[in-house]
Amino acid sequence: MTDSTKDYAVQKSDAEWKAQLSPAEFQVLRKAGTERAFTGEYTDTKTVGVYKCRACDAELFRSESKFESHCGWPSFFAPLAEDRVEYIEDSTLGMKRVEVRCANCGSHLGHVFEGEGYETPTDLRYCINSISLTLSPA
């Protein structure tokens, strides 16, 4: 994971995160990994509720902003509030992308893409790993 200079409200050592998270959750949330497309539990979920950070339980997205992008991961057009996420420029795969992290604990959530032509209010697609989230039904 790219180091950030931000002090997060929730701070834990790798050992503490490893004790809390499964190996797959740790790889995605703390090491900026990616789950395989079309394998996540929330890719096609239509349940109404709030999506929270799996690492720290911070509320991040509402089901009302979730849309079907057919990309293989849950997609949202906006976070619950802008202060819930942080953005880090990511050029690790030879292309410029914007990483999305939980602003409360710094965990990797996914990436945000702009201008893809989806008919959403923001023209943004927050492509988020299911394993980075938990859903609290309304």
CSV table of N, CA and C in Angstrom, one decimal:
chain,number,residue,atom,x,y,z
A,1,MET,N,0.8,-1.2,0.0
A,1,MET,CA,0.0,0.0,0.0
A,1,MET,C,0.9,1.2,0.0
A,2,THR,N,0.5,2.2,-0.8
A,2,THR,CA,1.2,3.5,-0.8
A,2,THR,C,1.1,4.1,0.6
A,3,ASP,N,2.2,4.6,1.1
A,3,ASP,CA,2.2,5.2,2.4
A,3,ASP,C,1.5,6.6,2.3
A,4,SER,N,0.7,6.9,3.2
A,4,SER,CA,0.1,8.2,3.3
A,4,SER,C,0.7,9.0,4.5
A,5,THR,N,0.7,10.3,4.5
A,5,THR,CA,1.2,11.0,5.6
A,5,THR,C,0.1,11.4,6.6
A,6,LYS,N,-1.1,10.9,6.2
A,6,LYS,CA,-2.3,11.3,7.1
A,6,LYS,C,-2.3,10.4,8.3
A,7,ASP,N,-2.7,11.1,9.4
A,7,ASP,CA,-2.9,10.3,10.7
A,7,ASP,C,-4.4,9.9,10.7
A,8,TYR,N,-4.7,8.7,10.7
A,8,TYR,CA,-6.0,8.1,10.7
A,8,TYR,C,-6.6,8.0,12.1
A,9,ALA,N,-7.9,8.2,12.3
A,9,ALA,CA,-8.5,8.0,13.6
A,9,ALA,C,-8.3,6.6,14.1
A,10,VAL,N,-8.3,5.6,13.2
A,10,VAL,CA,-8.1,4.2,13.6
A,10,VAL,C,-6.7,3.8,13.1
A,11,GLN,N,-5.8,3.5,14.0
A,11,GLN,CA,-4.4,3.1,13.6
A,11,GLN,C,-4.1,1.8,14.3
A,12,LYS,N,-3.6,0.9,13.5
A,12,LYS,CA,-3.2,-0.4,14.1
A,12,LYS,C,-1.9,-0.9,13.4
A,13,SER,N,-1.2,-1.7,14.1
A,13,SER,CA,0.0,-2.4,13.4
A,13,SER,C,-0.5,-3.4,12.5
A,14,ASP,N,0.4,-3.9,11.6
A,14,ASP,CA,0.1,-5.0,10.7
A,14,ASP,C,-0.3,-6.2,11.5
A,15,ALA,N,0.3,-6.5,12.6
A,15,ALA,CA,0.0,-7.6,13.4
A,15,ALA,C,-1.4,-7.5,13.9
A,16,GLU,N,-1.8,-6.3,14.4
A,16,GLU,CA,-3.2,-6.1,14.8
A,16,GLU,C,-4.2,-6.3,13.7
A,17,TRP,N,-3.9,-5.8,12.5
A,17,TRP,CA,-4.8,-5.9,11.4
A,17,TRP,C,-4.9,-7.4,11.0
A,18,LYS,N,-3.8,-8.1,11.0
A,18,LYS,CA,-3.8,-9.5,10.6
A,18,LYS,C,-4.6,-10.4,11.6
A,19,ALA,N,-4.6,-10.0,12.9
A,19,ALA,CA,-5.4,-10.7,13.9
A,19,ALA,C,-6.9,-10.4,13.7
A,20,GLN,N,-7.3,-9.3,13.2
A,20,GLN,CA,-8.7,-8.9,13.0
A,20,GLN,C,-9.2,-9.4,11.6
A,21,LEU,N,-8.4,-9.3,10.6
A,21,LEU,CA,-8.9,-9.6,9.2
A,21,LEU,C,-8.4,-11.0,8.7
A,22,SER,N,-9.2,-11.6,7.8
A,22,SER,CA,-8.8,-12.8,7.2
A,22,SER,C,-7.6,-12.5,6.3
A,23,PRO,N,-6.8,-13.5,5.8
A,23,PRO,CA,-5.7,-13.2,4.9
A,23,PRO,C,-6.2,-12.5,3.7
A,24,ALA,N,-7.3,-12.9,3.1
A,24,ALA,CA,-7.8,-12.2,1.9
A,24,ALA,C,-8.2,-10.8,2.2
A,25,GLU,N,-8.9,-10.5,3.3
A,25,GLU,CA,-9.2,-9.2,3.7
A,25,GLU,C,-8.0,-8.3,3.9
A,26,PHE,N,-7.0,-8.9,4.6
A,26,PHE,CA,-5.8,-8.1,4.8
A,26,PHE,C,-5.1,-7.8,3.5
A,27,GLN,N,-5.0,-8.7,2.6
A,27,GLN,CA,-4.3,-8.4,1.3
A,27,GLN,C,-5.0,-7.3,0.5
A,28,VAL,N,-6.3,-7.2,0.5
A,28,VAL,CA,-7.0,-6.1,-0.2
A,28,VAL,C,-7.0,-4.8,0.6
A,29,LEU,N,-7.5,-4.9,1.9
A,29,LEU,CA,-7.6,-3.7,2.7
A,29,LEU,C,-6.3,-3.0,3.1
A,30,ARG,N,-5.3,-3.8,3.4
A,30,ARG,CA,-4.1,-3.3,4.0
A,30,ARG,C,-2.9,-3.3,3.0
A,31,LYS,N,-3.0,-4.1,2.0
A,31,LYS,CA,-1.9,-4.2,1.0
A,31,LYS,C,-2.3,-3.8,-0.4
A,32,ALA,N,-3.5,-3.2,-0.5
A,32,ALA,CA,-4.0,-2.6,-1.8
A,32,ALA,C,-4.2,-3.7,-2.9
A,33,GLY,N,-4.6,-4.9,-2.5
A,33,GLY,CA,-4.8,-5.9,-3.5
A,33,GLY,C,-6.2,-5.7,-4.1
A,34,THR,N,-6.5,-6.7,-5.0
A,34,THR,CA,-7.8,-6.6,-5.6
A,34,THR,C,-8.4,-8.0,-5.7
A,35,GLU,N,-9.7,-8.1,-5.3
A,35,GLU,CA,-10.3,-9.4,-5.4
A,35,GLU,C,-10.7,-9.7,-6.9
A,36,ARG,N,-10.8,-10.9,-7.3
A,36,ARG,CA,-11.1,-11.3,-8.7
A,36,ARG,C,-12.5,-10.7,-9.0
A,37,ALA,N,-12.6,-10.3,-10.3
A,37,ALA,CA,-13.9,-9.8,-10.8
A,37,ALA,C,-15.0,-10.9,-10.7
A,38,PHE,N,-16.2,-10.4,-10.4
A,38,PHE,CA,-17.4,-11.2,-10.4
A,38,PHE,C,-17.4,-12.3,-9.3
A,39,THR,N,-16.5,-12.1,-8.2
A,39,THR,CA,-16.5,-13.1,-7.1
A,39,THR,C,-16.9,-12.5,-5.8
A,40,GLY,N,-17.1,-11.2,-5.7
A,40,GLY,CA,-17.4,-10.5,-4.5
A,40,GLY,C,-18.9,-10.7,-4.1
A,41,GLU,N,-19.2,-10.7,-2.8
A,41,GLU,CA,-20.5,-10.9,-2.3
A,41,GLU,C,-21.5,-9.8,-2.6
A,42,TYR,N,-21.0,-8.6,-2.9
A,42,TYR,CA,-21.9,-7.4,-3.1
A,42,TYR,C,-21.9,-7.0,-4.6
A,43,THR,N,-21.3,-7.7,-5.5
A,43,THR,CA,-21.3,-7.3,-6.9
A,43,THR,C,-22.7,-7.1,-7.4
A,44,ASP,N,-23.6,-8.0,-7.1
A,44,ASP,CA,-25.0,-7.9,-7.7
A,44,ASP,C,-26.1,-7.6,-6.6
A,45,THR,N,-25.7,-7.3,-5.4
A,45,THR,CA,-26.6,-7.1,-4.3
A,45,THR,C,-27.5,-5.9,-4.5
A,46,LYS,N,-28.7,-6.0,-4.3
A,46,LYS,CA,-29.7,-4.9,-4.4
A,46,LYS,C,-30.3,-4.6,-3.0
A,47,THR,N,-29.8,-5.1,-1.9
A,47,THR,CA,-30.3,-4.8,-0.6
A,47,THR,C,-30.1,-3.3,-0.3
A,48,VAL,N,-31.1,-2.7,0.3
A,48,VAL,CA,-31.1,-1.3,0.7
A,48,VAL,C,-30.3,-1.3,2.1
A,49,GLY,N,-29.4,-0.4,2.2
A,49,GLY,CA,-28.6,-0.2,3.4
A,49,GLY,C,-27.4,0.7,3.2
A,50,VAL,N,-26.5,0.6,4.2
A,50,VAL,CA,-25.3,1.3,4.2
A,50,VAL,C,-24.1,0.4,4.1
A,51,TYR,N,-23.2,0.7,3.2
A,51,TYR,CA,-21.9,-0.1,3.1
A,51,TYR,C,-20.9,0.6,4.0
A,52,LYS,N,-20.2,-0.3,4.8
A,52,LYS,CA,-19.2,0.2,5.8
A,52,LYS,C,-17.9,-0.4,5.5
A,53,CYS,N,-16.8,0.2,5.9
A,53,CYS,CA,-15.5,-0.3,5.8
A,53,CYS,C,-15.4,-1.6,6.7
A,54,ARG,N,-14.9,-2.6,6.0
A,54,ARG,CA,-14.8,-3.9,6.8
A,54,ARG,C,-13.8,-3.8,7.9
A,55,ALA,N,-12.8,-3.0,7.7
A,55,ALA,CA,-11.7,-2.9,8.7
A,55,ALA,C,-12.1,-2.1,9.9
A,56,CYS,N,-12.8,-1.0,9.8
A,56,CYS,CA,-13.1,-0.1,10.9
A,56,CYS,C,-14.6,0.3,11.1
A,57,ASP,N,-15.4,-0.2,10.2
A,57,ASP,CA,-16.9,0.0,10.4
A,57,ASP,C,-17.4,1.4,10.1
A,58,ALA,N,-16.5,2.2,9.5
A,58,ALA,CA,-16.9,3.6,9.1
A,58,ALA,C,-17.9,3.5,7.9
A,59,GLU,N,-19.0,4.3,8.0
A,59,GLU,CA,-20.0,4.3,6.9
A,59,GLU,C,-19.4,5.0,5.7
A,60,LEU,N,-19.5,4.3,4.5
A,60,LEU,CA,-18.8,4.9,3.3
A,60,LEU,C,-19.8,5.2,2.2
A,61,PHE,N,-20.7,4.2,1.9
A,61,PHE,CA,-21.6,4.4,0.7
A,61,PHE,C,-23.0,3.9,1.1
A,62,ARG,N,-24.0,4.5,0.4
A,62,ARG,CA,-25.4,4.1,0.6
A,62,ARG,C,-25.8,3.3,-0.7
A,63,SER,N,-26.7,2.4,-0.4
A,63,SER,CA,-27.2,1.5,-1.5
A,63,SER,C,-27.8,2.4,-2.7
A,64,GLU,N,-28.4,3.6,-2.3
A,64,GLU,CA,-29.0,4.4,-3.3
A,64,GLU,C,-28.0,4.9,-4.4
A,65,SER,N,-26.7,4.9,-4.0
A,65,SER,CA,-25.7,5.4,-5.0
A,65,SER,C,-25.0,4.2,-5.7
A,66,LYS,N,-25.5,3.0,-5.5
A,66,LYS,CA,-24.9,1.8,-6.1
A,66,LYS,C,-25.6,1.6,-7.5
A,67,PHE,N,-24.9,1.3,-8.5
A,67,PHE,CA,-25.5,1.0,-9.8
A,67,PHE,C,-24.8,-0.1,-10.5
A,68,GLU,N,-25.4,-0.7,-11.5
A,68,GLU,CA,-24.9,-1.8,-12.3
A,68,GLU,C,-24.0,-1.3,-13.4
A,69,SER,N,-22.7,-1.6,-13.2
A,69,SER,CA,-21.7,-1.2,-14.2
A,69,SER,C,-21.3,-2.4,-15.0
A,70,HIS,N,-21.6,-3.6,-14.5
A,70,HIS,CA,-21.2,-4.8,-15.2
A,70,HIS,C,-19.7,-4.9,-15.3
A,71,CYS,N,-18.9,-4.4,-14.3
A,71,CYS,CA,-17.5,-4.4,-14.4
A,71,CYS,C,-16.9,-5.5,-13.5
A,72,GLY,N,-17.8,-6.2,-12.7
A,72,GLY,CA,-17.3,-7.3,-11.9
A,72,GLY,C,-17.1,-6.9,-10.4
A,73,TRP,N,-17.2,-5.7,-10.1
A,73,TRP,CA,-17.1,-5.2,-8.7
A,73,TRP,C,-18.3,-4.3,-8.4
A,74,PRO,N,-18.7,-4.1,-7.1
A,74,PRO,CA,-19.7,-3.2,-6.8
A,74,PRO,C,-19.3,-1.8,-7.2
A,75,SER,N,-20.2,-1.0,-7.8
A,75,SER,CA,-20.0,0.3,-8.3
A,75,SER,C,-20.9,1.3,-7.7
A,76,PHE,N,-20.4,2.4,-7.3
A,76,PHE,CA,-21.2,3.5,-6.7
A,76,PHE,C,-20.9,4.8,-7.4
A,77,PHE,N,-21.8,5.7,-7.5
A,77,PHE,CA,-21.5,7.0,-8.2
A,77,PHE,C,-21.1,8.1,-7.2
A,78,ALA,N,-21.1,7.9,-5.9
A,78,ALA,CA,-20.7,8.8,-4.9
A,78,ALA,C,-20.5,8.2,-3.6
A,79,PRO,N,-19.6,8.7,-2.7
A,79,PRO,CA,-19.5,8.2,-1.3
A,79,PRO,C,-20.6,8.8,-0.5
A,80,LEU,N,-20.9,8.3,0.6
A,80,LEU,CA,-21.9,8.9,1.6
A,80,LEU,C,-21.6,10.3,1.8
A,81,ALA,N,-20.4,10.7,2.0
A,81,ALA,CA,-19.9,12.1,2.1
A,81,ALA,C,-18.4,12.1,1.7
A,82,GLU,N,-18.0,13.2,1.1
A,82,GLU,CA,-16.6,13.3,0.6
A,82,GLU,C,-15.6,13.1,1.7
A,83,ASP,N,-15.9,13.4,3.0
A,83,ASP,CA,-14.9,13.2,4.0
A,83,ASP,C,-14.8,11.8,4.5
A,84,ARG,N,-15.6,10.9,3.9
A,84,ARG,CA,-15.5,9.5,4.3
A,84,ARG,C,-14.4,8.7,3.5
A,85,VAL,N,-14.0,9.3,2.4
A,85,VAL,CA,-12.9,8.6,1.6
A,85,VAL,C,-11.8,9.6,1.3
A,86,GLU,N,-10.7,9.0,1.0
A,86,GLU,CA,-9.5,9.8,0.5
A,86,GLU,C,-9.1,9.3,-0.8
A,87,TYR,N,-8.4,10.1,-1.6
A,87,TYR,CA,-8.0,9.8,-2.9
A,87,TYR,C,-6.5,9.8,-3.0
A,88,ILE,N,-5.9,8.8,-3.6
A,88,ILE,CA,-4.4,8.7,-3.8
A,88,ILE,C,-4.1,8.4,-5.2
A,89,GLU,N,-3.3,9.2,-5.9
A,89,GLU,CA,-3.0,8.9,-7.3
A,89,GLU,C,-2.2,7.6,-7.3
A,90,ASP,N,-2.6,6.7,-8.2
A,90,ASP,CA,-2.0,5.4,-8.3
A,90,ASP,C,-1.5,5.2,-9.8
A,91,SER,N,-0.2,5.0,-9.9
A,91,SER,CA,0.3,4.7,-11.3
A,91,SER,C,1.1,3.4,-11.3
A,92,THR,N,0.7,2.4,-10.4
A,92,THR,CA,1.5,1.2,-10.2
A,92,THR,C,1.4,0.3,-11.4
A,93,LEU,N,0.3,0.3,-12.2
A,93,LEU,CA,0.2,-0.6,-13.3
A,93,LEU,C,0.5,0.1,-14.6
A,94,GLY,N,1.3,1.1,-14.6
A,94,GLY,CA,1.7,1.8,-15.8
A,94,GLY,C,0.6,2.7,-16.4
A,95,MET,N,-0.5,2.9,-15.6
A,95,MET,CA,-1.5,3.9,-16.0
A,95,MET,C,-1.9,4.7,-14.8
A,96,LYS,N,-2.5,5.9,-15.1
A,96,LYS,CA,-2.9,6.7,-14.0
A,96,LYS,C,-4.3,6.4,-13.5
A,97,ARG,N,-4.4,6.0,-12.3
A,97,ARG,CA,-5.7,5.7,-11.6
A,97,ARG,C,-5.7,6.5,-10.3
A,98,VAL,N,-6.9,6.5,-9.8
A,98,VAL,CA,-7.1,7.2,-8.5
A,98,VAL,C,-7.6,6.1,-7.5
A,99,GLU,N,-6.8,5.8,-6.5
A,99,GLU,CA,-7.1,4.9,-5.5
A,99,GLU,C,-8.1,5.5,-4.5
A,100,VAL,N,-9.0,4.7,-4.0
A,100,VAL,CA,-10.0,5.2,-3.0
A,100,VAL,C,-9.7,4.5,-1.7
A,101,ARG,N,-9.5,5.2,-0.6
A,101,ARG,CA,-9.2,4.6,0.7
A,101,ARG,C,-10.2,5.1,1.7
A,102,CYS,N,-10.4,4.3,2.8
A,102,CYS,CA,-11.3,4.8,3.9
A,102,CYS,C,-10.5,5.9,4.6
A,103,ALA,N,-11.2,7.0,4.8
A,103,ALA,CA,-10.6,8.2,5.4
A,103,ALA,C,-10.4,8.0,7.0
A,104,ASN,N,-11.1,7.0,7.5
A,104,ASN,CA,-11.0,6.7,8.9
A,104,ASN,C,-9.8,5.8,9.3
A,105,CYS,N,-9.5,4.8,8.5
A,105,CYS,CA,-8.4,3.9,8.8
A,105,CYS,C,-7.3,3.7,7.7
A,106,GLY,N,-7.5,4.3,6.6
A,106,GLY,CA,-6.6,4.2,5.5
A,106,GLY,C,-6.6,2.9,4.7
A,107,SER,N,-7.6,2.1,4.9
A,107,SER,CA,-7.7,0.9,4.2
A,107,SER,C,-8.1,1.1,2.7
A,108,HIS,N,-7.5,0.3,1.9
A,108,HIS,CA,-7.8,0.3,0.4
A,108,HIS,C,-9.2,-0.2,0.2
A,109,LEU,N,-9.9,0.6,-0.6
A,109,LEU,CA,-11.3,0.2,-1.0
A,109,LEU,C,-11.4,-0.2,-2.5
A,110,GLY,N,-10.7,0.5,-3.3
A,110,GLY,CA,-10.8,0.3,-4.8
A,110,GLY,C,-10.3,1.5,-5.5
A,111,HIS,N,-10.9,1.8,-6.6
A,111,HIS,CA,-10.5,3.0,-7.4
A,111,HIS,C,-11.7,3.7,-7.9
A,112,VAL,N,-11.5,5.0,-8.3
A,112,VAL,CA,-12.6,5.8,-8.9
A,112,VAL,C,-12.2,6.2,-10.3
A,113,PHE,N,-13.2,6.1,-11.2
A,113,PHE,CA,-13.0,6.4,-12.6
A,113,PHE,C,-14.0,7.5,-13.0
A,114,GLU,N,-13.6,8.3,-13.9
A,114,GLU,CA,-14.4,9.4,-14.4
A,114,GLU,C,-14.6,9.4,-15.9
A,115,GLY,N,-15.8,9.8,-16.3
A,115,GLY,CA,-16.0,10.0,-17.8
A,115,GLY,C,-16.2,8.8,-18.6
A,116,GLU,N,-16.7,7.7,-18.0
A,116,GLU,CA,-16.9,6.5,-18.7
A,116,GLU,C,-18.2,6.4,-19.4
A,117,GLY,N,-19.1,7.4,-19.2
A,117,GLY,CA,-20.4,7.4,-19.9
A,117,GLY,C,-21.5,6.7,-19.3
A,118,TYR,N,-21.4,6.3,-18.0
A,118,TYR,CA,-22.5,5.8,-17.3
A,118,TYR,C,-23.5,6.9,-17.0
A,119,GLU,N,-24.8,6.6,-17.1
A,119,GLU,CA,-25.8,7.6,-16.8
A,119,GLU,C,-26.1,7.7,-15.3
A,120,THR,N,-25.1,8.4,-14.6
A,120,THR,CA,-25.2,8.6,-13.2
A,120,THR,C,-25.1,10.1,-12.9
A,121,PRO,N,-25.6,10.5,-11.8
A,121,PRO,CA,-25.5,12.0,-11.5
A,121,PRO,C,-24.1,12.6,-11.5
A,122,THR,N,-23.1,11.8,-11.2
A,122,THR,CA,-21.8,12.3,-11.1
A,122,THR,C,-20.8,12.0,-12.2
A,123,ASP,N,-21.1,11.1,-13.1
A,123,ASP,CA,-20.2,10.6,-14.1
A,123,ASP,C,-18.9,10.0,-13.5
A,124,LEU,N,-19.1,9.5,-12.3
A,124,LEU,CA,-18.0,8.8,-11.6
A,124,LEU,C,-18.4,7.3,-11.3
A,125,ARG,N,-17.4,6.4,-11.3
A,125,ARG,CA,-17.6,5.0,-10.9
A,125,ARG,C,-16.6,4.7,-9.9
A,126,TYR,N,-17.1,4.6,-8.6
A,126,TYR,CA,-16.3,4.1,-7.5
A,126,TYR,C,-16.4,2.6,-7.6
A,127,CYS,N,-15.3,2.0,-8.1
A,127,CYS,CA,-15.2,0.5,-8.3
A,127,CYS,C,-14.5,0.0,-7.0
A,128,ILE,N,-15.4,-0.7,-6.2
A,128,ILE,CA,-15.0,-1.0,-4.8
A,128,ILE,C,-15.0,-2.5,-4.6
A,129,ASN,N,-14.0,-3.0,-4.0
A,129,ASN,CA,-13.9,-4.5,-3.7
A,129,ASN,C,-14.9,-4.8,-2.7
A,130,SER,N,-15.7,-5.9,-3.0
A,130,SER,CA,-16.7,-6.3,-2.0
A,130,SER,C,-16.0,-6.7,-0.6
A,131,ILE,N,-14.9,-7.3,-0.7
A,131,ILE,CA,-14.2,-7.7,0.5
A,131,ILE,C,-13.8,-6.5,1.4
A,132,SER,N,-13.8,-5.3,0.8
A,132,SER,CA,-13.5,-4.1,1.6
A,132,SER,C,-14.7,-3.6,2.4
A,133,LEU,N,-15.8,-4.2,2.1
A,133,LEU,CA,-17.1,-3.6,2.7
A,133,LEU,C,-17.8,-4.6,3.5
A,134,THR,N,-18.7,-4.1,4.4
A,134,THR,CA,-19.8,-4.9,5.0
A,134,THR,C,-21.1,-4.1,4.7
A,135,LEU,N,-22.2,-4.8,4.5
A,135,LEU,CA,-23.5,-4.1,4.3
A,135,LEU,C,-24.4,-4.2,5.5
A,136,SER,N,-24.8,-3.1,6.0
A,136,SER,CA,-25.8,-3.1,7.1
A,136,SER,C,-27.1,-2.8,6.5
A,137,PRO,N,-28.0,-3.8,6.4
A,137,PRO,CA,-29.3,-3.5,5.8
A,137,PRO,C,-30.1,-2.5,6.5
A,138,ALA,N,-31.0,-1.8,5.8
A,138,ALA,CA,-31.8,-0.7,6.4
A,138,ALA,C,-32.9,-1.3,7.3
